[in-house]
XYZ file of C-alpha atoms in Angstrom:
267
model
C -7.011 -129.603 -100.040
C -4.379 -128.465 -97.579
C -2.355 -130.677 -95.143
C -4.052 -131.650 -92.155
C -1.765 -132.063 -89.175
C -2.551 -133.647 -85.722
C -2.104 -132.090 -82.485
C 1.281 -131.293 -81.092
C 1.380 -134.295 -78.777
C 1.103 -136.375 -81.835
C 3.526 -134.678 -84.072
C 5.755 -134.654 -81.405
C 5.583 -138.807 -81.136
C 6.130 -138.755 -84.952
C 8.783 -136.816 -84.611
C 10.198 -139.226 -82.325
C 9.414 -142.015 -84.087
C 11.459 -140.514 -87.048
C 14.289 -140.047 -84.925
C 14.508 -143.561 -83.482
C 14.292 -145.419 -86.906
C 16.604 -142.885 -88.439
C 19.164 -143.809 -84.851
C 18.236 -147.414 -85.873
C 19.453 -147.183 -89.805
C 16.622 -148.436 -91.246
C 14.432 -147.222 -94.233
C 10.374 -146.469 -93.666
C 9.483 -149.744 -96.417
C 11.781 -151.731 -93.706
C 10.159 -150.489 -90.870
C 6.426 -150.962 -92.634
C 6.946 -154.698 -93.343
C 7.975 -154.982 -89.806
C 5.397 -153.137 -88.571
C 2.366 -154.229 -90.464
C 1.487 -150.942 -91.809
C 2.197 -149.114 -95.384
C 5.151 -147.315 -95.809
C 3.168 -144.244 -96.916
C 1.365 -144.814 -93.263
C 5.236 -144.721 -91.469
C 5.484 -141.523 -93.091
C 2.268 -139.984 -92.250
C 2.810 -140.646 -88.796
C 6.177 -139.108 -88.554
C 5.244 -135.851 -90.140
C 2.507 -135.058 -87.989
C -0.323 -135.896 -90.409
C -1.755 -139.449 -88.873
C -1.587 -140.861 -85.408
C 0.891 -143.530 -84.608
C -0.827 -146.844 -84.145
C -0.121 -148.140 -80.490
C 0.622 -151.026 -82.049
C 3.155 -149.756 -84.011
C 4.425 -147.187 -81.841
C 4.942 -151.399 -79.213
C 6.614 -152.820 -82.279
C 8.760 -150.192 -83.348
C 10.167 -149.379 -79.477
C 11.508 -152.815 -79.524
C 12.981 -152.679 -83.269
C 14.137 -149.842 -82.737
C 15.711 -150.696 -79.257
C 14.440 -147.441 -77.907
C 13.689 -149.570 -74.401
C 10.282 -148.324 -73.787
C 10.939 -144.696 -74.422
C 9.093 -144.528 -77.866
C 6.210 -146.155 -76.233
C 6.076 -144.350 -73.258
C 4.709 -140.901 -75.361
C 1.410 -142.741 -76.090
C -0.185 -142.282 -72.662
C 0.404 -138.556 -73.516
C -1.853 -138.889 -76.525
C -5.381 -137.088 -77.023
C -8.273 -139.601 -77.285
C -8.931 -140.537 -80.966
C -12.291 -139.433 -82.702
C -12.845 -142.763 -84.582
C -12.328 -146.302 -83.051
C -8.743 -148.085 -83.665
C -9.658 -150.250 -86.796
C -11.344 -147.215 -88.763
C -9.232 -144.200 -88.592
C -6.608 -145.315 -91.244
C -9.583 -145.154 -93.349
C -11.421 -142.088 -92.573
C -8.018 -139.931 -92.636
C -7.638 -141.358 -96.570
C -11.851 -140.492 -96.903
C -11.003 -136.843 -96.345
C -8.922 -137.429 -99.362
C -10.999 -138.684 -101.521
C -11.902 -137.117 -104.921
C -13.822 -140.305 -105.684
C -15.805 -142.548 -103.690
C -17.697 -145.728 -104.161
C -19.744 -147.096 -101.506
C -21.806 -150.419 -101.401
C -24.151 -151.450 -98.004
C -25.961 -154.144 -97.257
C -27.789 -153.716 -94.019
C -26.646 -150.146 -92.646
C -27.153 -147.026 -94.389
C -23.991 -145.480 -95.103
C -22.270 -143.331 -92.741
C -22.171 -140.546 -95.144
C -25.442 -140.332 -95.370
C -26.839 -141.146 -91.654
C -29.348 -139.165 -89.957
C -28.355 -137.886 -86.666
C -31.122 -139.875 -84.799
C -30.599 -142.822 -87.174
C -26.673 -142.401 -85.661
C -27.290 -142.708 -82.262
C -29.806 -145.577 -82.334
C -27.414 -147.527 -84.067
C -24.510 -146.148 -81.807
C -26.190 -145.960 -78.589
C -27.537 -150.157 -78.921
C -24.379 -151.903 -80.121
C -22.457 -154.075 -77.427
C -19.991 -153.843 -75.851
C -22.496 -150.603 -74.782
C -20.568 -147.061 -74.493
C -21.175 -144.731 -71.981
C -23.337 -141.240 -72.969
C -20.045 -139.523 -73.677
C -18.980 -141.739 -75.952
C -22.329 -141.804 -77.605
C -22.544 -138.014 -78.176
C -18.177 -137.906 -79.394
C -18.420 -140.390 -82.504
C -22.525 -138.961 -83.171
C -20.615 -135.618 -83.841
C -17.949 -137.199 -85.678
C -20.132 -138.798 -88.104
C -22.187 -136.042 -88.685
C -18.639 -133.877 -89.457
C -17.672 -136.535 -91.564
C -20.622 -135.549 -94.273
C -19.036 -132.435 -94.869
C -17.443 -134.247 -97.416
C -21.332 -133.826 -99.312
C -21.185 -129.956 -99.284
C -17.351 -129.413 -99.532
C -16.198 -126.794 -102.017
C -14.338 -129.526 -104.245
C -17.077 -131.928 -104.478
C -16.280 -135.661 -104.251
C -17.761 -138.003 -107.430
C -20.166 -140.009 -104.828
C -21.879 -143.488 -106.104
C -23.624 -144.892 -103.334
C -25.508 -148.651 -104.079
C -27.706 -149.472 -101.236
C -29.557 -153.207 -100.523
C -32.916 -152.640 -100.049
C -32.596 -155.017 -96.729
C -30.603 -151.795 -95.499
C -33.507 -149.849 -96.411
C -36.162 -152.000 -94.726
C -34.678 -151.918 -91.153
C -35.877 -148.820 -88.723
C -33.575 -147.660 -86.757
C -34.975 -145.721 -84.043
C -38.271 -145.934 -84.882
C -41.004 -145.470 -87.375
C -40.406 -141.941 -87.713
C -37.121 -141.715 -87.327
C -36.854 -144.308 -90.334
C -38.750 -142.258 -92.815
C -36.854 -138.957 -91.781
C -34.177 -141.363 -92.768
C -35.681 -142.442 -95.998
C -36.434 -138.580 -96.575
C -32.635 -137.638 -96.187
C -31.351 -140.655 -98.844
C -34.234 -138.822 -100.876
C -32.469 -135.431 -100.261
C -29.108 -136.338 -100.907
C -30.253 -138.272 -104.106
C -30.747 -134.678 -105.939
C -27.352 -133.439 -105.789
C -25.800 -133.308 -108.744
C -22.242 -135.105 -107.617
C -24.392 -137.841 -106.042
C -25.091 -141.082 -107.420
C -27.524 -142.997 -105.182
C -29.193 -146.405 -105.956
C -30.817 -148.953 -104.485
C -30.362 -153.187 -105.250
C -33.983 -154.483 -104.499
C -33.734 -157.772 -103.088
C -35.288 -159.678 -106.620
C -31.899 -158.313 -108.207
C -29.519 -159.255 -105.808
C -26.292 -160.958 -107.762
C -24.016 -163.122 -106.067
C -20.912 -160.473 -105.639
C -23.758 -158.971 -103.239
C -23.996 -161.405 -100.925
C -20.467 -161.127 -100.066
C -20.549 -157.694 -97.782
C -20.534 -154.032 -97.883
C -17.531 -152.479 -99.453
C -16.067 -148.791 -99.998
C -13.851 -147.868 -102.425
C -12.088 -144.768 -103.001
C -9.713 -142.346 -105.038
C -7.157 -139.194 -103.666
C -6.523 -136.247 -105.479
C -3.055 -137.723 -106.072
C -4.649 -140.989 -107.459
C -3.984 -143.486 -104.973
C -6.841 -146.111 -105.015
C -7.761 -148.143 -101.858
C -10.784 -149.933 -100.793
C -12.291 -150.904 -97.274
C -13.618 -154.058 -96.207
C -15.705 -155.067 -92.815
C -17.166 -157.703 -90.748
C -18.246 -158.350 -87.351
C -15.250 -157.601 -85.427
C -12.553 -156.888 -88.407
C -11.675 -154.724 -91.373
C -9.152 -155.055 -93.909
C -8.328 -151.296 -95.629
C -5.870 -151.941 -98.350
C -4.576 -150.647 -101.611
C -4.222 -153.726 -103.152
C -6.487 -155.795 -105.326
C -8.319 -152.836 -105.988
C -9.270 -154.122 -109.274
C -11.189 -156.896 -108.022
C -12.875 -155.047 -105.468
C -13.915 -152.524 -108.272
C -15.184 -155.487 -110.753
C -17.603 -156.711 -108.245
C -18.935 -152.931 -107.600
C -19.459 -152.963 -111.354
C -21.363 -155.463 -111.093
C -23.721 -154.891 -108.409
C -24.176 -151.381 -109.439
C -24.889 -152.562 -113.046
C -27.857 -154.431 -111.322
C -29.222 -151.749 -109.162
C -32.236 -149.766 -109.859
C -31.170 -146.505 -111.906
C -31.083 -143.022 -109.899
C -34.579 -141.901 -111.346
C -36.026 -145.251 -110.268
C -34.378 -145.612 -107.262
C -35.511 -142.530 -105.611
C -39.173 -143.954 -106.904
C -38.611 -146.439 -104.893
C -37.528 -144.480 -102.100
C -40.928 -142.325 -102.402
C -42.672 -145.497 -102.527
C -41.317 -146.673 -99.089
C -41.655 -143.092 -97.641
C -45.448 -143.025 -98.243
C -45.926 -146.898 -97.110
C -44.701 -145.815 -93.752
């Protein structure tokens, strides 16, 4: 896949950002540690490809003793597509030749009905306004491109039946839900399987996970809770143990989507 860039407002910060470290004398690993970010993130950000962080863009003005000129480009920025704490992960996603994915009360993303999208966007609090709504609907709904792309990505989805059992925006909605995890179950670079609740193991219990590979085979999972996520490329191994292992317990594609049909007619 080719090199996505940002707009010019944000290439142009990165391209500041560059200039001040490289004024400064220091190396992108130096400026990462101080920063809080990966060095493979500094460098994103200064050619054009990611957006700089207000956070980082804060930290590095003063490191870089630009006196608030570094900063000062971020009111110029456009408004982001995907809230602060996700979009380091969904620019890596768009990578991804390989992806592993592991819910326990929402369906995935991937693989969200629109109506299913908005229920669970449009009731969360703080609330967002209609706009708002409507912006990150249509940016989750771009995001499954990723099913139909020309390269396909190796998908294995595991899903707790708890996520399964909730409707989310009503009775109908929920089966046209149901119906789409049915849909997406027959295609043949899609692994989908569901972890009924009388084989639930205890790596289960401890939250939803993704994990994922790039074409150039950098491995990184995500992480999330209530208010935080942790996106990292370390400890990858653990992360992909404790897949293994739920996985190994879930029901087996054929079954699965049995059990899927099974829900679909109950409703």
């Amino acid at each position: 896949m080719g090199e996505v860039f940002l707009p010019g407002n944000h290439r142009y910060l990165g391209n500041q950002f560059m200039m001040w470290r490289q004024e400064a004398g220091m190396s992108r690993e130096e400026v990462a540690e101080a920063v809080g970010y990966s060095s493979e993130m500094v460098r994103s950000v200064e050619q054009g490809r990611r957006a700089c962080p207000p956070r980082m863009a804060e930290i590095a003005d003063e490191l870089f003793g630009a006196r608030g000129k570094l900063k000062a480009g971020l009111s110029y920025l456009t408004r982001e597509k995907f809230p602060e704490r996700s979009k380091e992960f969904f620019a890596f996603e768009a990578e991804a030749v390989v992806l592993w994915s592991y819910q326990t009360m929402l369906i995935p993303g991937l693989l969200q009905t629109e109506e299913y999208a908005r229920a669970l966007l449009s009731g969360g609090r703080p609330l967002l306004d209609e706009k708002a709504v409507e912006e990150r609907v249509a940016t989750r709904l771009d995001r499954q491109q990723l099913l139909t792309r020309a390269r396909p990505v190796d998908f294995s989805f595991v899903i707790h039946e708890a996520a399964l059992r909730t409707p989310m925006g009503g009775r109908e909605a929920h089966k046209r839900q149901l119906m789409r995890l049915l849909e997406v179950s027959h295609l043949r670079h899609v692994c989908l399987q569901v972890l009924p609740f009388d084989r639930v193991v205890p790596d289960a219990l401890n939250g939803p996970m993704v994990l994922l590979e790039t074409q150039h085979g950098h491995r990184y999972f995500l992480t999330e809770g209530q208010e935080l996520s942790h996106f990292s490329s370390e400890e990858v191994g653990t992360l992909s143990q404790r897949y293994g292992a739920i996985r190994a317990q879930a029901l087996p594609s054929e079954e699965s989507r049995s059990f899927l049909e099974r829900m679909v007619d109950e409703l």
